[in-house]
PDB file of C-alpha atoms (C1' of nucleotides) in Angstrom:
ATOM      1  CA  UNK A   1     -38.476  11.813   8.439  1.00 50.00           C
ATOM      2  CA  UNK A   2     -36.738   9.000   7.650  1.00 52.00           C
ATOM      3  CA  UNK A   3     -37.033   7.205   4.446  1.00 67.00           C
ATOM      4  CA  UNK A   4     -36.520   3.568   3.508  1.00 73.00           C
ATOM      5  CA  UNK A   5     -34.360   3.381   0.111  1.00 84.00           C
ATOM      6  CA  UNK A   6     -34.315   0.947  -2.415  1.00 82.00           C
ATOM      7  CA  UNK A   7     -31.588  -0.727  -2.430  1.00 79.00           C
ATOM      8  CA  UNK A   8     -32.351  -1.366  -6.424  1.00 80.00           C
ATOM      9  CA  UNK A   9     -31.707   2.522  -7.179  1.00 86.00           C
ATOM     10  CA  UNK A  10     -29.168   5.042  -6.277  1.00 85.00           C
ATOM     11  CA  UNK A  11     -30.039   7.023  -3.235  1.00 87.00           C
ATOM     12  CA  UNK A  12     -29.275  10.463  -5.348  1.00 90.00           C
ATOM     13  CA  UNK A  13     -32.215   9.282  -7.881  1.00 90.00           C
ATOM     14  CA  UNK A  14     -34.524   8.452  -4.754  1.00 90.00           C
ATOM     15  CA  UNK A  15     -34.063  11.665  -3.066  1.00 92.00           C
ATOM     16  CA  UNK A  16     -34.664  13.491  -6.453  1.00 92.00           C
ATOM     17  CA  UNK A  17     -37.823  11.643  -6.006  1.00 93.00           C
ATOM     18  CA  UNK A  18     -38.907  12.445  -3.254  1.00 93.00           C
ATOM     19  CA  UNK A  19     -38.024  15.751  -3.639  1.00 94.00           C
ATOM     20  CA  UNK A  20     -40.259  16.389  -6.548  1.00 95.00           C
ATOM     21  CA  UNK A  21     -43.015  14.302  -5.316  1.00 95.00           C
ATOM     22  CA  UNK A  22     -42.661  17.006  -2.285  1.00 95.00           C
ATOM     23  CA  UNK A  23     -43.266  19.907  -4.784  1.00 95.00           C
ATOM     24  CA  UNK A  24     -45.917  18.156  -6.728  1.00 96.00           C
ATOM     25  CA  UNK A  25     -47.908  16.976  -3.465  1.00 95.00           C
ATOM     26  CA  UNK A  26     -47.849  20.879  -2.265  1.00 94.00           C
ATOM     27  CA  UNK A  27     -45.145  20.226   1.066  1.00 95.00           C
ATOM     28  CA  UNK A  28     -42.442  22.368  -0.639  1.00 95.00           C
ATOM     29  CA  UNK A  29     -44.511  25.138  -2.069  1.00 94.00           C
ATOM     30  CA  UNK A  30     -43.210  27.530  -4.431  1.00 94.00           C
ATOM     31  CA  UNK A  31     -40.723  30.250  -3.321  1.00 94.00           C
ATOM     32  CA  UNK A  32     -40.371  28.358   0.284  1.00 94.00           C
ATOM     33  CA  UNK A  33     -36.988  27.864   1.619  1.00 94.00           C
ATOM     34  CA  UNK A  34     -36.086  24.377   1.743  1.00 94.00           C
ATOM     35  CA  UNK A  35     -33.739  22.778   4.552  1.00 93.00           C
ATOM     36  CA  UNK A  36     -30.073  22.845   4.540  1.00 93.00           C
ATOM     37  CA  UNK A  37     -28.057  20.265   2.697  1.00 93.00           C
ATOM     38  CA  UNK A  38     -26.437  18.788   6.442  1.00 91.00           C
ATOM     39  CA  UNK A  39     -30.047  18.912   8.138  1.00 92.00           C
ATOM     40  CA  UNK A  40     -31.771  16.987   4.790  1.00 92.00           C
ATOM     41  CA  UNK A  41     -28.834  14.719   5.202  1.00 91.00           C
ATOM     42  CA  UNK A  42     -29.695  13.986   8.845  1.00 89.00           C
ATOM     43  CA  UNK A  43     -33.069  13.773   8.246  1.00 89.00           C
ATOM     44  CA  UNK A  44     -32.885  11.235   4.946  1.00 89.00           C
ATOM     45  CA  UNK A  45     -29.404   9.780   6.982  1.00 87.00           C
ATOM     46  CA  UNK A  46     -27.810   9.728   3.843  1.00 90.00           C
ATOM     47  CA  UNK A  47     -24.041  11.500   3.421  1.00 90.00           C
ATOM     48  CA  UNK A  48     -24.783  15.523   2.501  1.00 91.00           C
ATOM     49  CA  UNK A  49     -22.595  15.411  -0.707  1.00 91.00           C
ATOM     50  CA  UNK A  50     -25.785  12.963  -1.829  1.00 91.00           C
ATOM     51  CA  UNK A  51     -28.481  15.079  -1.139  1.00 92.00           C
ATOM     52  CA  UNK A  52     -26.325  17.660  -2.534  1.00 92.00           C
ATOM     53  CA  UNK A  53     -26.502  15.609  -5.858  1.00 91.00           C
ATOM     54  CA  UNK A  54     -29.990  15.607  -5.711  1.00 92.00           C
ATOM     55  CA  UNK A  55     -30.539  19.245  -5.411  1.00 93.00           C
ATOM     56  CA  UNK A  56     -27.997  20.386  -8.154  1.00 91.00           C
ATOM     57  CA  UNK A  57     -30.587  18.087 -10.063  1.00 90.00           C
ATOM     58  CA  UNK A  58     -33.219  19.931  -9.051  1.00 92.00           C
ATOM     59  CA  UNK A  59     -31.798  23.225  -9.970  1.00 92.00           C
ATOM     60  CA  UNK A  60     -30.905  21.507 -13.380  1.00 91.00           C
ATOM     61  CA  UNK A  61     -34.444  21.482 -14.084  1.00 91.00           C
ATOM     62  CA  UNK A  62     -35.500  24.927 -12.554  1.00 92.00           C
ATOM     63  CA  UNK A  63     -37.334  23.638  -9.868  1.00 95.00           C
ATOM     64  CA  UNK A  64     -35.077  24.873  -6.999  1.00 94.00           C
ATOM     65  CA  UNK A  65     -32.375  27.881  -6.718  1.00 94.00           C
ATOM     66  CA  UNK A  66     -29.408  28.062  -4.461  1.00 92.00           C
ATOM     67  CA  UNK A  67     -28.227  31.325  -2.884  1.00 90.00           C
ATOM     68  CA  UNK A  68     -24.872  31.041  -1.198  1.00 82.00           C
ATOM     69  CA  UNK A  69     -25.259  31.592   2.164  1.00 86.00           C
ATOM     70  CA  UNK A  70     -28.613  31.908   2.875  1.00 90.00           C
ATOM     71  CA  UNK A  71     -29.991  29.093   1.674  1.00 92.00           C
ATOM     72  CA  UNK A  72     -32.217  26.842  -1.173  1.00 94.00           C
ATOM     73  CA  UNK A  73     -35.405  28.011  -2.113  1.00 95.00           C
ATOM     74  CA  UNK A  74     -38.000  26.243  -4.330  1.00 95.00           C
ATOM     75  CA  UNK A  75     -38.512  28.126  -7.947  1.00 94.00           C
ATOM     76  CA  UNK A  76     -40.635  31.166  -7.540  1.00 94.00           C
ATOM     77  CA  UNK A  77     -42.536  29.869 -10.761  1.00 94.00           C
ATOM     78  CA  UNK A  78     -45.535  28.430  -9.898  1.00 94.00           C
ATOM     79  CA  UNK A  79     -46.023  27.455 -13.285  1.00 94.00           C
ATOM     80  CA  UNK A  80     -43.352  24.953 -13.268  1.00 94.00           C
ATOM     81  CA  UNK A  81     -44.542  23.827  -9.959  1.00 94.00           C
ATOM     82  CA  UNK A  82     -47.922  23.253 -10.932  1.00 93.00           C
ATOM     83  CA  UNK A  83     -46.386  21.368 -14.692  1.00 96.00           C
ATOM     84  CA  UNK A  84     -44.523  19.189 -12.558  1.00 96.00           C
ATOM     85  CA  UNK A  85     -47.719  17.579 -11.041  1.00 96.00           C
ATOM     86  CA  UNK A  86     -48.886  17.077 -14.335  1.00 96.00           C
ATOM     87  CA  UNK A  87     -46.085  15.817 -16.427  1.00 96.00           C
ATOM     88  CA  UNK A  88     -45.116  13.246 -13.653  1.00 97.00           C
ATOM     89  CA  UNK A  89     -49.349  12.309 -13.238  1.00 98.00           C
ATOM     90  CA  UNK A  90     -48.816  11.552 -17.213  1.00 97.00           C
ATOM     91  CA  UNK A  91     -45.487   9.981 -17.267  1.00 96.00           C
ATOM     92  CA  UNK A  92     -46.501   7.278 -14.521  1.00 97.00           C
ATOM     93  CA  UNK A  93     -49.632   6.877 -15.858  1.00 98.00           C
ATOM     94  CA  UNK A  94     -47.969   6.165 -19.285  1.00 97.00           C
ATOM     95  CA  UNK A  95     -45.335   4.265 -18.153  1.00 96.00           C
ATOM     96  CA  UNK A  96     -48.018   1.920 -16.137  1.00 98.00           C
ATOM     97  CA  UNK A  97     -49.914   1.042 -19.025  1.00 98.00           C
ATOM     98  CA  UNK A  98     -47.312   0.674 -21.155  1.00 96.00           C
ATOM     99  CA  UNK A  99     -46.023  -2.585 -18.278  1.00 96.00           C
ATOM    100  CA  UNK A 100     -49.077  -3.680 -17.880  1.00 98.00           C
ATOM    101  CA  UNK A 101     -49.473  -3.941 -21.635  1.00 97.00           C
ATOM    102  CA  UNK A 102     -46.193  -5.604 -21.500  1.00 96.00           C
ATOM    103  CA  UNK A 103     -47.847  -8.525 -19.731  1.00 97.00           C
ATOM    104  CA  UNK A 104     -50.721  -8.703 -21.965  1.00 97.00           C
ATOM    105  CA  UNK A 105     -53.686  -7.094 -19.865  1.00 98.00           C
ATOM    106  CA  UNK A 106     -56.596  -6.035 -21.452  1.00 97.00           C
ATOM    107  CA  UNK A 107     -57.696  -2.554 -21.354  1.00 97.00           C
ATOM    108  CA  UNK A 108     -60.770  -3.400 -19.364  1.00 97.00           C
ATOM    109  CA  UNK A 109     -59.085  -5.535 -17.136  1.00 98.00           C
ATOM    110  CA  UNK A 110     -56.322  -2.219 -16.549  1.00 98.00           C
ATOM    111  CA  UNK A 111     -59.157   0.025 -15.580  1.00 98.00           C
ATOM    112  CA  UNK A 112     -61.166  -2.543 -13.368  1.00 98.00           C
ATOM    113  CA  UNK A 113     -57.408  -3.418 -11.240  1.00 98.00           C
ATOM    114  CA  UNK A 114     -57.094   0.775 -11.026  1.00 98.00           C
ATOM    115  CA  UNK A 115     -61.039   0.724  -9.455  1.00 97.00           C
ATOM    116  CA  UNK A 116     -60.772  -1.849  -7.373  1.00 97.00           C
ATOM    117  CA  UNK A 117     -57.482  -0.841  -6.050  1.00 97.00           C
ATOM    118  CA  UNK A 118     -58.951   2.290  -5.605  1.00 96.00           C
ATOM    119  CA  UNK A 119     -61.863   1.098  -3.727  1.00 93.00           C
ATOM    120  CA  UNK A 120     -59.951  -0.576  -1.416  1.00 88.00           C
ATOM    121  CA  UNK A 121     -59.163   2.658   0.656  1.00 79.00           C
ATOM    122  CA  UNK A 122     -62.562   4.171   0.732  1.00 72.00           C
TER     123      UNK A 122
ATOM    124  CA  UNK B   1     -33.540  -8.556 -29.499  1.00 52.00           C
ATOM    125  CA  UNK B   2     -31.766  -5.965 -27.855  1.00 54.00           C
ATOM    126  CA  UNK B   3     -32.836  -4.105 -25.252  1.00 69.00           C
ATOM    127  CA  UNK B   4     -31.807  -0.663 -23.758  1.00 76.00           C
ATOM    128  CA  UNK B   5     -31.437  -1.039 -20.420  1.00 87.00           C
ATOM    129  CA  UNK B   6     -32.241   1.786 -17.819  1.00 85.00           C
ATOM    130  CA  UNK B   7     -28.634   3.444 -16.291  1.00 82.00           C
ATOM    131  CA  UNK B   8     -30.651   3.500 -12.840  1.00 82.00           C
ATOM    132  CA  UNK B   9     -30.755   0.035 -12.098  1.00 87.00           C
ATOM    133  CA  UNK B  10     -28.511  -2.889 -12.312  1.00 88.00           C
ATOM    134  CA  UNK B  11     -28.950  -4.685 -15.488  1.00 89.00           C
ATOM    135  CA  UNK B  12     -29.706  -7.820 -13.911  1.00 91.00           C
ATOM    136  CA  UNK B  13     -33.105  -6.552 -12.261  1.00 91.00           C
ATOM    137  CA  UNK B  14     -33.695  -5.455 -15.636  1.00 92.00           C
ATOM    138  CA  UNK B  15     -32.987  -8.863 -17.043  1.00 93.00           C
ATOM    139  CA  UNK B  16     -35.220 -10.726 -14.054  1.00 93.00           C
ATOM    140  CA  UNK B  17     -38.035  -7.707 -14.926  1.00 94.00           C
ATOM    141  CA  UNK B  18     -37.608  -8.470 -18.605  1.00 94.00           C
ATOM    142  CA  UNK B  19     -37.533 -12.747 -18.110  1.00 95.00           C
ATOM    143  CA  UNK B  20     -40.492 -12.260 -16.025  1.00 95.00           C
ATOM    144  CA  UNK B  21     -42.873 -10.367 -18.267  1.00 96.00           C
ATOM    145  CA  UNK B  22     -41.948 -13.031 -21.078  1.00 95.00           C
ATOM    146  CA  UNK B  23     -43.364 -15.338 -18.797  1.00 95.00           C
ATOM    147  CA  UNK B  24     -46.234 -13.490 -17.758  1.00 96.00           C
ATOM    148  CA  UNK B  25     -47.229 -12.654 -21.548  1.00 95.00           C
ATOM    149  CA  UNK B  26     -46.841 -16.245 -22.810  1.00 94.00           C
ATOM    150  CA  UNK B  27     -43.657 -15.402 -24.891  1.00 95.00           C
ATOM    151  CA  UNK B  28     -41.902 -17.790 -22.785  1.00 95.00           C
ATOM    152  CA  UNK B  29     -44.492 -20.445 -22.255  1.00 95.00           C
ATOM    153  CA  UNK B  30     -44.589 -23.147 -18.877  1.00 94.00           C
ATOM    154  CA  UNK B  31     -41.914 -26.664 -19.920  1.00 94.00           C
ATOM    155  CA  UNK B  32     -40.615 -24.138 -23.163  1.00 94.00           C
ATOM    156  CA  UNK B  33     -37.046 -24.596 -22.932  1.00 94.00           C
ATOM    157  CA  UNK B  34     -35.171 -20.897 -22.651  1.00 94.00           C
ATOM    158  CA  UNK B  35     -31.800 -19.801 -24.755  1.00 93.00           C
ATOM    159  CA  UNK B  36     -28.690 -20.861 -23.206  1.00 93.00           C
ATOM    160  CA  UNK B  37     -26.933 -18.596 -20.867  1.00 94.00           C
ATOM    161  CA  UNK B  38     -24.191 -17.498 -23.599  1.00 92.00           C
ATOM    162  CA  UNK B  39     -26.786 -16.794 -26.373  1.00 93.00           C
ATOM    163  CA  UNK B  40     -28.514 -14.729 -23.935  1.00 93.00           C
ATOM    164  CA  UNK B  41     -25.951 -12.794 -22.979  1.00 92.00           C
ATOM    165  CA  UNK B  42     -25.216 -12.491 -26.638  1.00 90.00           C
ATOM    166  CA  UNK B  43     -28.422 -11.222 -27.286  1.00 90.00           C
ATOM    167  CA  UNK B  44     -29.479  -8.532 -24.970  1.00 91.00           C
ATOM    168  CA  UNK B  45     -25.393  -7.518 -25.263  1.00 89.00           C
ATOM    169  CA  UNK B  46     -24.099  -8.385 -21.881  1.00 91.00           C
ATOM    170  CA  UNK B  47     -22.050 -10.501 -19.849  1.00 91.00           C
ATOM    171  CA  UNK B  48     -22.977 -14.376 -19.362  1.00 92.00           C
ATOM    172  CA  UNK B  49     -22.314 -13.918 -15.962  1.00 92.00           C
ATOM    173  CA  UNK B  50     -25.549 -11.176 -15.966  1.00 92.00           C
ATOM    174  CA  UNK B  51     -27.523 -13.144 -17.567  1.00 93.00           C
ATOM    175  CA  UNK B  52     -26.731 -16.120 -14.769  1.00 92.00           C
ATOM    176  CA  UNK B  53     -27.428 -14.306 -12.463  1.00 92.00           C
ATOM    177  CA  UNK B  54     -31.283 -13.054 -13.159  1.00 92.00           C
ATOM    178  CA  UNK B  55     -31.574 -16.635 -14.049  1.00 94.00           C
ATOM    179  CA  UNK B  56     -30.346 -18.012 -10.583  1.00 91.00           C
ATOM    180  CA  UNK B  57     -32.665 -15.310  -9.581  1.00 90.00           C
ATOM    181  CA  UNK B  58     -35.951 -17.066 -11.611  1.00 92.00           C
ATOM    182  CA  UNK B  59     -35.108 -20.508 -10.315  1.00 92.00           C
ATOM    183  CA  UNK B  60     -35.001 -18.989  -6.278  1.00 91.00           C
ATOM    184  CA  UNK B  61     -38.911 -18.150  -6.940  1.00 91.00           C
ATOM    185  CA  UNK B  62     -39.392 -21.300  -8.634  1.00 92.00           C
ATOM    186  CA  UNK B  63     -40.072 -19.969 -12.317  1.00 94.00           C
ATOM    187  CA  UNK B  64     -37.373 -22.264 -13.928  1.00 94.00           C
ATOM    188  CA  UNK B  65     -34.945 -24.743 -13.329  1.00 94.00           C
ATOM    189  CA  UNK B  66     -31.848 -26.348 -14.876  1.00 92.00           C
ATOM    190  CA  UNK B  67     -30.813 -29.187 -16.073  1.00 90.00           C
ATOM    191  CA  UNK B  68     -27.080 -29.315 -15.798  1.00 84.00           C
ATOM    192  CA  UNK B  69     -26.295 -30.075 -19.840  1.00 87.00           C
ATOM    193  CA  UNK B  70     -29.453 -30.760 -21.432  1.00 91.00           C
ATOM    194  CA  UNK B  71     -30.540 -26.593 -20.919  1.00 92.00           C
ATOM    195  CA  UNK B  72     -32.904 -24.290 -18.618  1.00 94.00           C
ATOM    196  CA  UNK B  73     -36.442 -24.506 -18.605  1.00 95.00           C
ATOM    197  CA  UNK B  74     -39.251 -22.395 -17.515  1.00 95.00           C
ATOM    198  CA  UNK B  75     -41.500 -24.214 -14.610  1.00 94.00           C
ATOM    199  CA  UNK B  76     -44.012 -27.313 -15.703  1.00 94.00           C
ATOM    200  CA  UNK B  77     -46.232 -25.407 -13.465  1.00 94.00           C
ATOM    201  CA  UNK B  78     -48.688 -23.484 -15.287  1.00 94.00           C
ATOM    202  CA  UNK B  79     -50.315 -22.497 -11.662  1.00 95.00           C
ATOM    203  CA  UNK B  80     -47.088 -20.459 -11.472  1.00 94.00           C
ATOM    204  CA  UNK B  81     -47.263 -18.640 -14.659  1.00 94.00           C
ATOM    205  CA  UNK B  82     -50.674 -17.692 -14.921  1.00 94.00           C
ATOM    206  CA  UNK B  83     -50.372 -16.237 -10.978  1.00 96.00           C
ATOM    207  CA  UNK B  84     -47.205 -14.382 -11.968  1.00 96.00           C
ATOM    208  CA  UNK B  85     -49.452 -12.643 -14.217  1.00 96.00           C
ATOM    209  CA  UNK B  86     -51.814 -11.862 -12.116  1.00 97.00           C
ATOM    210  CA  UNK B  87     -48.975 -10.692  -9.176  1.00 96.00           C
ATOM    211  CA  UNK B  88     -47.550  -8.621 -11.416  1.00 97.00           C
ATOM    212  CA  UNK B  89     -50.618  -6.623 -12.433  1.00 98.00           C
ATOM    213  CA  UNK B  90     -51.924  -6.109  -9.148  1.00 97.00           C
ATOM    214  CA  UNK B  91     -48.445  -4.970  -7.903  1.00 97.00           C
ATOM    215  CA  UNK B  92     -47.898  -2.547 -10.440  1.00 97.00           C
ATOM    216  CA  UNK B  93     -51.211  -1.377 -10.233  1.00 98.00           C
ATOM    217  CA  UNK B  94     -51.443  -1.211  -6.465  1.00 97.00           C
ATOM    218  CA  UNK B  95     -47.719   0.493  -7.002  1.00 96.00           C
ATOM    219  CA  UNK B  96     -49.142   2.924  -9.774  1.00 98.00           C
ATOM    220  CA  UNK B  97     -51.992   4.045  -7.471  1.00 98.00           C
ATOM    221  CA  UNK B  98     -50.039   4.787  -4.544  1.00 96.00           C
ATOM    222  CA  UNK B  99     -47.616   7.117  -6.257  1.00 96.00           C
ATOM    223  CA  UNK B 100     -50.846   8.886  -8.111  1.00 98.00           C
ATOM    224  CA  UNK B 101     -51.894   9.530  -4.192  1.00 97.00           C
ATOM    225  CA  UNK B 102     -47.954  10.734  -3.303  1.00 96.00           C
ATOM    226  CA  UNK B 103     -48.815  13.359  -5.506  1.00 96.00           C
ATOM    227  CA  UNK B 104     -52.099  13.853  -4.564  1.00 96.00           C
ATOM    228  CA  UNK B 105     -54.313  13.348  -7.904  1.00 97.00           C
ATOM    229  CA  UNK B 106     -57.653  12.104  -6.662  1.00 97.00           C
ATOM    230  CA  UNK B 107     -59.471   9.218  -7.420  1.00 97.00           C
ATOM    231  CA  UNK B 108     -61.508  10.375 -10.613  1.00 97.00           C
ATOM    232  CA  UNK B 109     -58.018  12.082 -11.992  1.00 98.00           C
ATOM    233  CA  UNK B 110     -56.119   9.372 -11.847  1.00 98.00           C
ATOM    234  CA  UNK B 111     -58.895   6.972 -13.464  1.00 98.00           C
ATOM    235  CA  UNK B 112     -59.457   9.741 -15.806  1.00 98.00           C
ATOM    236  CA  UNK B 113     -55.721   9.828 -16.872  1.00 98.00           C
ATOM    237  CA  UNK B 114     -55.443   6.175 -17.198  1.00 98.00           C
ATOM    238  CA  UNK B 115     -58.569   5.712 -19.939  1.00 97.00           C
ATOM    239  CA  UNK B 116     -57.674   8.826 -21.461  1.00 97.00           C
ATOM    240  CA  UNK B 117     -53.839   6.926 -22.149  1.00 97.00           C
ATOM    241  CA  UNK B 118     -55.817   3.541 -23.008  1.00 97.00           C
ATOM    242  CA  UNK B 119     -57.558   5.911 -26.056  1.00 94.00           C
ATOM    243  CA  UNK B 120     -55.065   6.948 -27.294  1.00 89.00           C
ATOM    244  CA  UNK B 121     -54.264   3.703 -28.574  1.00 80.00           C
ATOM    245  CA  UNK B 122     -57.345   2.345 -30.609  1.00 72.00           C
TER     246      UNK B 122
ATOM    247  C1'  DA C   1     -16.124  42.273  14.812  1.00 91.20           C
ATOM    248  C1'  DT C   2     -16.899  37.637  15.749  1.00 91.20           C
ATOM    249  C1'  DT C   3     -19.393  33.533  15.194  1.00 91.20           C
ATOM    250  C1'  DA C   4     -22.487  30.404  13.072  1.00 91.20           C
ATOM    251  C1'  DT C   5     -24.637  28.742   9.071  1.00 91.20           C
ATOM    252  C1'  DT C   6     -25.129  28.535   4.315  1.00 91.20           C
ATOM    253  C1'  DG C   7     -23.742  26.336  -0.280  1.00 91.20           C
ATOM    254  C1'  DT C   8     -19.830  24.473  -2.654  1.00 91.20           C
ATOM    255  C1'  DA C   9     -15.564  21.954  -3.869  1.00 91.20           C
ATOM    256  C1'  DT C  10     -12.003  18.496  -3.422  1.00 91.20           C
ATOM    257  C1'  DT C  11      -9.917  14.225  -2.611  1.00 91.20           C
ATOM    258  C1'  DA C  12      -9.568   9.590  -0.968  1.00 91.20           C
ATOM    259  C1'  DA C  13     -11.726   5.419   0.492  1.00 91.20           C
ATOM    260  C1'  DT C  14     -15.232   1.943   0.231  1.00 91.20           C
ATOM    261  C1'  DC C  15     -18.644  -0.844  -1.634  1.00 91.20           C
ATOM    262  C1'  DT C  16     -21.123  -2.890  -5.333  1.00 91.20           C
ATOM    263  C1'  DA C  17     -22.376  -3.959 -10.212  1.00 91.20           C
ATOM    264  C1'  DT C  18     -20.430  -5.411 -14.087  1.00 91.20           C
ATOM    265  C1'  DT C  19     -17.049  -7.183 -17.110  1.00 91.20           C
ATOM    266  C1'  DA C  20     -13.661 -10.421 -18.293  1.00 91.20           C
ATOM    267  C1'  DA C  21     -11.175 -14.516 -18.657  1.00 91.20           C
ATOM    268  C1'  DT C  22     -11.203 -18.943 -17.536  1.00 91.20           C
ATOM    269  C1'  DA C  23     -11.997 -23.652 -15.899  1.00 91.20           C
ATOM    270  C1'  DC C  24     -14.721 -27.632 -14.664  1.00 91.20           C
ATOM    271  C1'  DA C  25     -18.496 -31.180 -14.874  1.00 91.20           C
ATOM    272  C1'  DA C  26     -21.799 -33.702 -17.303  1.00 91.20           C
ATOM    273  C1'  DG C  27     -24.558 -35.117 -20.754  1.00 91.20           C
ATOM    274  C1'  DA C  28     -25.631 -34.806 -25.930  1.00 91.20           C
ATOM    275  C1'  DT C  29     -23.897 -35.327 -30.418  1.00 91.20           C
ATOM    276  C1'  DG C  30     -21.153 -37.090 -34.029  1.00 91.20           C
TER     277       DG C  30
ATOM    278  C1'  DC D   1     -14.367 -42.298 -28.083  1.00 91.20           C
ATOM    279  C1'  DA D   2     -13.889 -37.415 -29.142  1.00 91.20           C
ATOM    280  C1'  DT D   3     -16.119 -33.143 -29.434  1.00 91.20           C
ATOM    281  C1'  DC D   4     -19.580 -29.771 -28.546  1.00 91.20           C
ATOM    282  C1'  DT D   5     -22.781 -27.513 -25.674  1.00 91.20           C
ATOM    283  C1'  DT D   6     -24.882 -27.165 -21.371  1.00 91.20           C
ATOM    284  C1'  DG D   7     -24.775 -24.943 -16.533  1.00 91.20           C
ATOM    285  C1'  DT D   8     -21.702 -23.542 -12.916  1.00 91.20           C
ATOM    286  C1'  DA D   9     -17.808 -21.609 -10.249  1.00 91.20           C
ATOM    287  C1'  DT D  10     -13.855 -18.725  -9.432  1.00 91.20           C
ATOM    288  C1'  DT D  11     -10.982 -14.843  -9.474  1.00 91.20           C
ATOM    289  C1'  DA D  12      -9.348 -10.363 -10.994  1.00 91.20           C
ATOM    290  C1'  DA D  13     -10.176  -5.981 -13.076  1.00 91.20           C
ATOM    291  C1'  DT D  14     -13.049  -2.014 -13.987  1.00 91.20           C
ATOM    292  C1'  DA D  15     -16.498   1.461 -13.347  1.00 91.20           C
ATOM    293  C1'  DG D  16     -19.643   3.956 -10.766  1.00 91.20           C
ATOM    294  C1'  DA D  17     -22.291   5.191  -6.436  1.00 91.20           C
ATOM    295  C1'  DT D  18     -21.674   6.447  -2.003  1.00 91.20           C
ATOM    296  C1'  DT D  19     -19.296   7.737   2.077  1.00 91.20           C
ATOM    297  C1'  DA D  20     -16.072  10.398   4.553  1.00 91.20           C
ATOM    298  C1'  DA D  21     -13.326  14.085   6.013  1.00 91.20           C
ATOM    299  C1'  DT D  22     -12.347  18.503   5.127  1.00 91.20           C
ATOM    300  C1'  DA D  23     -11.857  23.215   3.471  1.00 91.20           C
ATOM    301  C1'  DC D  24     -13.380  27.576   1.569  1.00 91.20           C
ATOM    302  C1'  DA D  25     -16.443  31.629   0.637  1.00 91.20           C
ATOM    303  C1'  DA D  26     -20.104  34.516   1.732  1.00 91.20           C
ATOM    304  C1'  DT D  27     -23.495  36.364   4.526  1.00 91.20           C
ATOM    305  C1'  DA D  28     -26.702  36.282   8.408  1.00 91.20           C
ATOM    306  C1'  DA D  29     -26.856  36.557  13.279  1.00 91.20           C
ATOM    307  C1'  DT D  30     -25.083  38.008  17.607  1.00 91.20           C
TER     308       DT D  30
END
DNA sequence: ATTATTGTATTAATCTATTAATACAAGATG
DNA sequence: CATCTTGTATTAATAGATTAATACAATAAT
């Protein structure tokens, strides 16, 4: 694996992240065990107490369970799973609009920069 | 003025994120001469020394400079302004779009999502 | 039964962002 | 000339993020 962090953000908000992006993008599907705390450490290189962080996070917001000795699974509910994509497909879209309204972009101009950025990969 | 800055991230990104969309939206126009360090400071509530530093910041990518007594000034070089604009939106967009693909909403979602956010507005 | 692996907790150390308190230099202002 | 306002520099203190080194508890694996 092996992520580059921003050096701009903690490393606990970074992995929480990336952890949810994993759960939204489908690579940590619901009810799947998820890797131990010291192997996600080695992995990310990061110090386990940090992922640890990330994942009591995670729990915080139902998304992942922890059973002692066994391990960390993803939430069971695939309707949370399945919200998360949603809500975060809304909140970035709202939060991009609102910067780019910030520096005084048109609305036709915001939607021709999303096409053509999107028809650069075709 | 008055801002609330984010917990995760240092205040002075904030402050060179926040300097630099003034620029970009004509707020703080090319020769305008900006508010001294200490009313700054005073203004968004934090320490000069913050404040100095997102400025020192603005001056390394030559979008102001100082003149030791008489006050700091945003660049003579209206080339520079008008391409921060355009750097910016194209960054955030291309930035925008590439975490819409992380968690993997196509193409016609993710254009969808942004016009149905622009309609909301009108 | 023993061992290995899991999550969890604790405590100290380190590093960095921020605050705070000043001081200095230089030009503008009165 | 004296004073005020600039930017700038320095140093110490504080707060928070991260690392580090362990230890414990519970259960799965052997």
């Amino acid at each position: 694996m092996s992520y580059k962090f921003d050096e701009s953000q903690p490393i606990y908000l970074q992995l929480i992240e990336i952890f949810k992006t994993n759960i939204a993008n489908g690579t940590w599907k619901a009810g799947e065990k998820i890797d131990s705390v010291r192997n996600l450490a080695l992995d990310f290189a990061v110090n386990p107490n940090t992922v640890q962080r990330a994942l009591v996070e995670l729990e915080n917001i139902g998304l992942a369970y922890s059973q002692r000795t066994s391990g960390r699974f993803i939430t069971q509910n695939q309707e949370l799973t399945r919200n998360l994509k949603h809500e975060m497909a809304e909140n970035k879209t709202r939060d991009f609009v609102k910067q780019m309204q910030a520096i005084d972009i048109e609305q036709k101009a915001i939607l021709d920069l999303v096409q053509r950025c999107l028809s650069l990969e075709e």
